[in-house]
CSV table of C-alpha atoms and ligand atoms in Angstrom, one decimal:
chain,number,residue,atom,x,y,z
A,757,MET,CA,-17.4,34.2,20.7
A,758,VAL,CA,-17.7,36.1,24.2
A,759,GLN,CA,-21.7,36.7,24.8
A,760,GLY,CA,-21.9,40.5,25.1
A,761,PHE,CA,-19.0,41.5,22.6
A,762,SER,CA,-18.3,41.7,19.1
A,763,ILE,CA,-15.2,42.0,17.0
A,764,ARG,CA,-15.0,44.0,13.8
A,765,LYS,CA,-12.2,46.3,11.9
A,766,ILE,CA,-10.8,49.5,13.5
A,767,GLU,CA,-12.6,52.6,13.0
A,768,PRO,CA,-11.4,56.4,13.6
A,769,ARG,CA,-14.1,56.8,16.0
A,770,ASP,CA,-12.6,53.9,18.1
A,771,TYR,CA,-9.6,56.4,18.8
A,772,LEU,CA,-9.9,57.0,22.9
A,773,GLY,CA,-10.6,53.4,23.7
A,774,VAL,CA,-7.6,51.9,21.0
A,775,ILE,CA,-5.0,54.2,22.9
A,776,ALA,CA,-7.0,53.5,26.2
A,777,ALA,CA,-6.4,49.9,25.4
A,778,LEU,CA,-2.7,50.0,24.1
A,779,ASN,CA,-1.3,51.8,27.0
A,780,GLU,CA,-2.0,48.6,29.0
A,781,LEU,CA,0.7,47.1,26.6
A,782,THR,CA,3.2,49.7,26.1
A,783,SER,CA,3.9,53.5,25.5
A,784,VAL,CA,1.8,55.2,23.1
A,785,GLY,CA,2.7,58.3,23.4
A,786,THR,CA,1.2,61.1,22.1
A,787,VAL,CA,-1.0,60.1,19.5
A,788,ASP,CA,-4.0,62.7,17.9
A,789,ILE,CA,-6.9,61.8,16.2
A,790,GLU,CA,-5.7,62.5,12.8
A,791,GLU,CA,-2.3,61.0,13.3
A,792,PHE,CA,-4.7,57.8,14.3
A,793,SER,CA,-6.6,58.2,11.4
A,794,ARG,CA,-3.9,58.6,9.2
A,795,VAL,CA,-2.4,55.4,10.0
A,796,ILE,CA,-5.7,53.0,9.8
A,797,GLU,CA,-6.2,55.1,6.1
A,798,TYR,CA,-2.4,53.9,5.4
A,799,TRP,CA,-3.1,50.5,6.4
A,800,LYS,CA,-6.6,50.2,4.7
A,801,SER,CA,-4.3,51.2,1.1
A,802,CYS,CA,-2.0,47.9,1.5
A,803,THR,CA,-3.0,44.8,0.1
A,804,VAL,CA,-1.2,41.8,-0.7
A,805,GLN,CA,-2.8,39.8,-3.1
A,806,ASP,CA,-6.3,40.4,-4.4
A,807,ASP,CA,-8.5,41.3,-1.7
A,808,ILE,CA,-6.2,40.3,1.1
A,809,PRO,CA,-5.3,42.7,3.5
A,810,VAL,CA,-1.6,43.4,4.4
A,811,TYR,CA,-3.4,45.0,8.3
A,812,ASN,CA,-6.2,43.5,9.7
A,813,PRO,CA,-6.6,45.8,12.7
A,814,TYR,CA,-9.4,44.8,15.0
A,815,VAL,CA,-11.1,45.5,18.1
A,816,VAL,CA,-13.4,44.0,20.5
A,817,VAL,CA,-16.6,45.6,21.1
A,818,ASP,CA,-18.3,45.9,24.3
A,819,ASP,CA,-22.3,45.7,22.5
A,820,ALA,CA,-24.1,47.7,25.7
A,821,THR,CA,-21.8,50.5,25.6
A,822,ASN,CA,-19.9,50.7,22.5
A,823,ASP,CA,-16.6,50.7,24.4
A,824,VAL,CA,-13.5,49.1,23.1
A,825,ALA,CA,-12.5,46.2,25.4
A,826,ALA,CA,-9.4,44.8,23.1
A,827,THR,CA,-7.1,45.3,20.3
A,828,GLY,CA,-5.1,43.6,17.7
A,829,ASN,CA,-3.6,43.5,14.4
A,830,LEU,CA,-2.6,40.9,12.2
A,831,ILE,CA,-0.2,41.6,9.7
A,832,ILE,CA,0.1,39.4,6.6
A,833,GLU,CA,3.8,39.3,4.9
A,834,GLN,CA,4.7,38.0,1.5
A,835,LYS,CA,7.5,35.4,1.2
A,836,LEU,CA,9.3,33.8,-1.2
A,837,ILE,CA,9.9,30.2,0.8
A,838,HIS,CA,7.1,27.5,1.1
A,839,ASN,CA,6.0,28.4,-2.7
A,840,CYS,CA,5.9,32.4,-2.2
A,841,ALA,CA,3.8,31.5,0.8
A,842,LEU,CA,1.9,34.2,2.9
A,843,CYS,CA,3.1,34.6,6.4
A,844,GLY,CA,0.8,36.1,9.3
A,845,HIS,CA,2.2,38.3,12.1
A,846,ILE,CA,0.3,39.0,15.3
A,847,GLU,CA,0.9,42.5,16.8
A,848,ASP,CA,0.0,44.5,19.6
A,849,ILE,CA,-2.3,42.6,21.6
A,850,ALA,CA,-3.9,44.7,24.0
A,851,VAL,CA,-7.0,44.2,26.6
A,852,SER,CA,-8.3,47.6,28.4
A,853,ALA,CA,-8.3,47.3,32.3
A,854,LYS,CA,-11.4,47.0,33.0
A,855,PHE,CA,-12.3,44.3,30.8
A,856,GLN,CA,-9.5,42.0,31.7
A,857,GLY,CA,-10.6,38.4,32.7
A,858,LYS,CA,-13.0,38.0,30.3
A,859,LYS,CA,-11.6,35.7,27.9
A,860,LEU,CA,-11.5,38.4,25.5
A,861,GLY,CA,-7.8,38.0,24.7
A,862,LYS,CA,-8.4,34.4,23.8
A,863,PHE,CA,-11.5,35.3,21.6
A,864,LEU,CA,-9.0,38.1,20.0
A,865,ILE,CA,-6.3,35.9,19.5
A,866,ASP,CA,-8.3,33.1,17.7
A,867,TYR,CA,-10.0,35.5,15.6
A,868,LEU,CA,-7.1,36.8,14.2
A,869,THR,CA,-5.2,33.6,13.7
A,870,ASP,CA,-8.7,32.3,11.9
A,871,THR,CA,-7.9,35.2,9.8
A,872,GLY,CA,-4.8,34.7,9.0
A,873,LEU,CA,-4.8,31.2,8.0
A,874,LYS,CA,-7.6,31.5,5.9
A,875,ALA,CA,-6.1,34.0,4.0
A,876,GLY,CA,-3.4,31.5,3.2
A,877,CYS,CA,-1.0,31.9,5.7
A,878,TYR,CA,1.5,28.9,6.3
A,879,LYS,CA,1.6,30.2,9.8
A,880,VAL,CA,0.9,32.9,12.2
A,881,ILE,CA,3.3,33.7,14.4
A,882,LEU,CA,3.9,36.3,17.3
A,883,ASP,CA,6.1,37.5,19.9
A,884,CYS,CA,5.6,37.7,23.9
A,885,ASP,CA,7.4,37.3,27.3
A,886,GLU,CA,7.9,34.2,29.0
A,887,LYS,CA,4.9,34.7,31.4
A,888,ASN,CA,2.4,34.9,28.4
A,889,VAL,CA,3.2,31.7,26.8
A,890,LYS,CA,0.9,29.7,28.4
A,891,PHE,CA,-1.9,31.8,27.6
A,892,TYR,CA,-1.1,31.3,24.0
A,893,GLU,CA,-0.9,27.2,24.4
A,894,LYS,CA,-4.4,27.8,25.3
A,895,CYS,CA,-4.8,29.5,22.1
A,896,GLY,CA,-2.9,26.6,20.3
A,897,TYR,CA,0.4,28.3,19.6
A,898,SER,CA,3.4,26.4,20.5
A,899,LYS,CA,6.8,27.9,21.1
A,900,ALA,CA,9.1,28.6,17.9
A,901,GLY,CA,11.7,30.5,18.7
A,902,VAL,CA,13.8,33.5,20.6
A,903,GLU,CA,12.9,36.7,19.9
A,904,MET,CA,16.0,39.0,19.5
A,905,GLN,CA,16.0,42.8,19.3
A,906,ILE,CA,17.8,45.8,18.8
A,907,ARG,CA,16.5,49.4,19.9
A,908,GLU,CA,17.7,52.5,18.3
B,1345,MET,CA,32.4,45.6,4.7
B,1346,VAL,CA,33.4,42.4,3.6
B,1347,GLN,CA,36.4,42.2,1.4
B,1348,GLY,CA,35.1,41.1,-2.3
B,1349,PHE,CA,31.7,41.4,-1.7
B,1350,SER,CA,29.1,43.8,-2.1
B,1351,ILE,CA,25.4,44.1,-1.3
B,1352,ARG,CA,22.3,45.7,-2.9
B,1353,LYS,CA,18.9,45.5,-3.5
B,1354,ILE,CA,17.6,41.8,-5.5
B,1355,GLU,CA,16.7,41.6,-8.8
B,1356,PRO,CA,15.1,39.3,-11.2
B,1357,ARG,CA,18.6,37.8,-12.5
B,1358,ASP,CA,19.3,36.7,-9.2
B,1359,TYR,CA,16.8,34.1,-9.2
B,1360,LEU,CA,19.1,31.0,-9.0
B,1361,GLY,CA,20.7,32.3,-6.5
B,1362,VAL,CA,18.5,33.3,-4.2
B,1363,ILE,CA,16.6,30.5,-4.1
B,1364,ALA,CA,19.7,28.4,-3.8
B,1365,ALA,CA,20.6,30.4,-0.7
B,1366,LEU,CA,17.0,30.3,0.8
B,1367,ASN,CA,17.0,26.7,0.3
B,1368,GLU,CA,19.6,26.4,2.9
B,1369,LEU,CA,17.2,28.4,5.4
B,1370,THR,CA,14.3,26.4,4.7
B,1371,SER,CA,12.1,24.4,2.2
B,1372,VAL,CA,11.5,26.7,-1.0
B,1373,GLY,CA,9.2,24.6,-2.8
B,1374,THR,CA,9.0,25.3,-6.9
B,1375,VAL,CA,8.9,29.4,-7.3
B,1376,ASP,CA,9.3,29.5,-11.1
B,1377,ILE,CA,11.4,32.8,-12.3
B,1378,GLU,CA,7.9,34.8,-13.2
B,1379,GLU,CA,7.1,33.8,-9.6
B,1380,PHE,CA,9.9,35.3,-8.6
B,1381,SER,CA,9.5,38.2,-10.5
B,1382,ARG,CA,6.4,38.5,-9.2
B,1383,VAL,CA,6.9,38.9,-5.6
B,1384,ILE,CA,9.9,41.5,-6.3
B,1385,GLU,CA,7.6,43.9,-8.3
B,1386,TYR,CA,4.8,43.1,-5.5
B,1387,TRP,CA,7.9,44.1,-2.8
B,1388,LYS,CA,8.8,47.2,-4.6
B,1389,SER,CA,5.3,48.6,-5.1
B,1390,CYS,CA,5.1,48.7,-1.5
B,1391,THR,CA,5.8,52.2,0.6
B,1392,VAL,CA,5.2,52.7,4.2
B,1393,GLN,CA,6.0,56.3,4.2
B,1394,ASP,CA,7.5,59.4,1.6
B,1395,ASP,CA,10.3,56.8,-0.1
B,1396,ILE,CA,10.5,54.3,3.0
B,1397,PRO,CA,9.8,51.1,1.3
B,1398,VAL,CA,8.0,48.1,3.1
B,1399,TYR,CA,10.1,45.3,2.2
B,1400,ASN,CA,13.8,45.8,2.1
B,1401,PRO,CA,14.9,42.4,0.1
B,1402,TYR,CA,18.9,42.1,-0.4
B,1403,VAL,CA,21.6,40.4,-1.7
B,1404,VAL,CA,25.1,40.0,-0.6
B,1405,VAL,CA,27.1,39.3,-4.1
B,1406,ASP,CA,30.6,37.7,-5.2
B,1407,ASP,CA,32.4,40.6,-7.0
B,1408,ALA,CA,34.4,38.1,-9.1
B,1409,THR,CA,31.9,36.1,-10.2
B,1410,ASN,CA,28.2,37.6,-9.4
B,1411,ASP,CA,27.1,34.7,-7.2
B,1412,VAL,CA,24.5,34.9,-4.9
B,1413,ALA,CA,26.3,34.5,-1.4
B,1414,ALA,CA,23.2,35.4,0.9
B,1415,THR,CA,20.2,37.0,1.0
B,1416,GLY,CA,18.0,38.5,4.0
B,1417,ASN,CA,15.2,40.9,3.8
B,1418,LEU,CA,13.7,43.7,6.4
B,1419,ILE,CA,9.9,44.4,6.5
B,1420,ILE,CA,8.8,47.8,8.1
B,1421,GLU,CA,5.3,47.7,10.2
B,1422,GLN,CA,3.4,51.1,11.0
B,1423,LYS,CA,2.6,50.9,14.4
B,1424,LEU,CA,0.2,53.4,16.8
B,1425,ILE,CA,2.3,52.5,19.9
B,1426,HIS,CA,5.5,54.7,20.4
B,1427,ASN,CA,4.0,57.3,18.9
B,1428,CYS,CA,3.0,55.7,15.6
B,1429,ALA,CA,6.6,54.5,15.6
B,1430,LEU,CA,8.2,52.4,12.4
B,1431,CYS,CA,8.9,48.6,13.3
B,1432,GLY,CA,12.0,46.4,11.6
B,1433,HIS,CA,11.7,42.7,10.9
B,1434,ILE,CA,14.5,41.0,10.0
B,1435,GLU,CA,13.3,37.8,7.9
B,1436,ASP,CA,14.5,34.8,6.0
B,1437,ILE,CA,18.3,35.2,6.3
B,1438,ALA,CA,20.1,32.8,4.5
B,1439,VAL,CA,23.6,32.4,3.6
B,1440,SER,CA,24.6,29.9,0.4
B,1441,ALA,CA,26.6,27.1,1.1
B,1442,LYS,CA,30.0,27.3,-0.6
B,1443,PHE,CA,29.9,31.0,1.2
B,1444,GLN,CA,30.1,30.2,4.7
B,1445,GLY,CA,32.2,31.1,7.4
B,1446,LYS,CA,33.2,34.2,5.5
B,1447,LYS,CA,31.2,36.5,8.1
B,1448,LEU,CA,29.1,37.4,5.1
B,1449,GLY,CA,25.7,36.7,7.5
B,1450,LYS,CA,26.9,39.6,9.9
B,1451,PHE,CA,28.1,42.0,7.0
B,1452,LEU,CA,24.3,41.8,6.0
B,1453,ILE,CA,22.6,41.8,9.6
B,1454,ASP,CA,24.5,44.9,10.3
B,1455,TYR,CA,23.2,46.3,6.9
B,1456,LEU,CA,19.4,45.7,7.3
B,1457,THR,CA,19.7,46.7,11.0
B,1458,ASP,CA,21.2,49.7,9.8
B,1459,THR,CA,18.7,50.0,7.1
B,1460,GLY,CA,15.8,49.8,9.6
B,1461,LEU,CA,17.2,52.0,12.5
B,1462,LYS,CA,18.1,54.8,9.6
B,1463,ALA,CA,14.3,54.4,7.9
B,1464,GLY,CA,13.6,55.3,11.9
B,1465,CYS,CA,12.2,52.2,13.2
B,1466,TYR,CA,12.0,52.2,17.1
B,1467,LYS,CA,13.7,48.7,17.1
B,1468,VAL,CA,14.4,46.3,14.9
B,1469,ILE,CA,13.7,42.8,15.8
B,1470,LEU,CA,13.6,38.6,14.4
B,1471,ASP,CA,13.2,35.3,15.6
B,1472,CYS,CA,16.2,32.7,15.5
B,1473,ASP,CA,16.5,29.1,16.9
B,1474,GLU,CA,17.9,28.9,20.2
B,1475,LYS,CA,21.0,27.7,18.5
B,1476,ASN,CA,21.7,31.0,16.3
B,1477,VAL,CA,21.7,33.5,19.8
B,1478,LYS,CA,24.8,34.0,20.2
B,1479,PHE,CA,25.6,35.1,16.6
B,1480,TYR,CA,22.7,37.6,17.0
B,1481,GLU,CA,24.3,38.7,20.3
B,1482,LYS,CA,27.4,39.2,18.3
B,1483,CYS,CA,25.2,41.7,15.5
B,1484,GLY,CA,24.2,43.8,18.7
B,1485,TYR,CA,20.9,41.8,19.6
B,1486,SER,CA,19.7,40.7,22.9
B,1487,LYS,CA,16.9,38.4,23.6
B,1488,ALA,CA,13.3,40.3,24.0
B,1489,GLY,CA,10.9,37.4,24.1
B,1490,VAL,CA,9.6,33.8,23.0
B,1491,GLU,CA,8.7,33.5,19.4
B,1492,MET,CA,5.3,31.3,19.2
B,1493,GLN,CA,3.3,29.7,16.1
B,1494,ILE,CA,0.7,28.1,14.9
B,1495,ARG,CA,0.9,26.3,11.5
B,1496,GLU,CA,-1.5,25.3,8.8
C,2877,LIG,C1,1.6,39.3,20.5
C,2877,LIG,C2,1.6,41.0,21.0
C,2877,LIG,O1,0.9,41.4,21.0
C,2877,LIG,N1,3.0,41.2,21.1
C,2877,LIG,C3,3.7,42.6,21.5
C,2877,LIG,C4,4.1,43.5,20.5
C,2877,LIG,O2,3.5,43.2,19.0
C,2877,LIG,C5,4.3,44.6,21.0
C,2877,LIG,O3,4.9,45.2,19.7
C,2877,LIG,C6,5.4,44.5,21.8
C,2877,LIG,C7,5.7,46.4,22.0
C,2877,LIG,O4,6.4,46.1,23.2
C,2877,LIG,P1,8.0,47.4,22.9
C,2877,LIG,O5,6.8,48.8,23.7
C,2877,LIG,O6,8.5,47.1,24.1
C,2877,LIG,O7,8.2,47.3,22.0
C,2877,LIG,O8,4.7,44.0,22.6
C,2877,LIG,C8,4.8,42.4,22.1
C,2877,LIG,O9,6.0,42.1,22.1
C,2878,LIG,C1,16.0,35.8,11.1
C,2878,LIG,C2,15.4,34.8,10.3
C,2878,LIG,O1,16.1,34.5,9.4
C,2878,LIG,N1,14.4,34.1,10.8
C,2878,LIG,C3,13.9,33.1,9.9
C,2878,LIG,C4,12.5,33.6,9.4
C,2878,LIG,O2,12.8,35.2,8.8
C,2878,LIG,C5,11.9,32.6,8.4
C,2878,LIG,O3,10.5,33.0,8.3
C,2878,LIG,C6,11.8,31.2,9.5
C,2878,LIG,C7,11.5,29.9,8.5
C,2878,LIG,O4,11.3,28.9,9.1
C,2878,LIG,P1,9.9,28.1,8.7
C,2878,LIG,O5,10.3,27.4,7.4
C,2878,LIG,O6,10.2,26.7,9.5
C,2878,LIG,O7,8.5,29.0,8.9
C,2878,LIG,O8,13.1,30.7,9.9
C,2878,LIG,C8,14.0,31.6,10.6
C,2878,LIG,O9,12.9,32.2,11.9
């Protein structure tokens, strides 16, 4: 918990705040509110087991102003290995410029990690820049491997 | 292409061969054929857009014997970033012991990568051990970051 902030699922009204936060992470492009709402609806439509959602997109909100301070997603994958286990993937973690340095990133990661482990994931993984390794170590993560990519 | 081998989607009849291959990668535990078939059915039920499946589980098969030589999955994630782009995740790549050294791993990775890029993914990513980096570089991949994990 961070005093004065709450965490909840992303809603269409978070459009401007989420896009602003994501722009701190990478290029978002021109996503309009219809596209934003469509993605949220799609995310909601996916379940992996019983009541376990595949996508778990969250926002950390400033209680005083309702501003979106941070956002992130947890995606739950169904595997065959480890007795048909679930595996959590933390993706697209971003903290808005004016809310950085308030430990909201750690609050968000702790929450998403907990959500994944409570859903029964045998592990939760994420990919990050070398410069963010220390931050994730403070959240209880350790190095597991190398992320490789190919781009179109 | 590798002479004498074909690639196709996983089916329930691949049960023994897929489990044997996955046991080369990590611990599979005791997955029976009902559980195996249920996971395949679940995978089939997930779509991300129009006719694009979320899960793309494949087997490389020996044409002469129908043995499963290798298996791997491509999972397609719906993002908000990059104009609501798709991102491909290659997971659970395994080659059966008796089929190693025949370049079937590269054949499979090339196929899954191509499937992801053709589906419109702006990138395809995967996590691997440092010792497999050279192999993935031969498949056109390059280092992108660090994989971090937390285990239950
Ligand atoms: C833990 C975390 O948030 N990792 C993010 C990943 O989720 C995101 O998709 C990517 C975007 O980078 P890109 O725009 O270069 O693909 O950056 C980081 O790896
Ligand atoms: C490219 C590739 O196949 N990477 C695999 C990953 O997909 C798999 O889930 C994991 C299992 O390892 P674990 O049993 O230690 O979680 O090993 C490797 O990282």
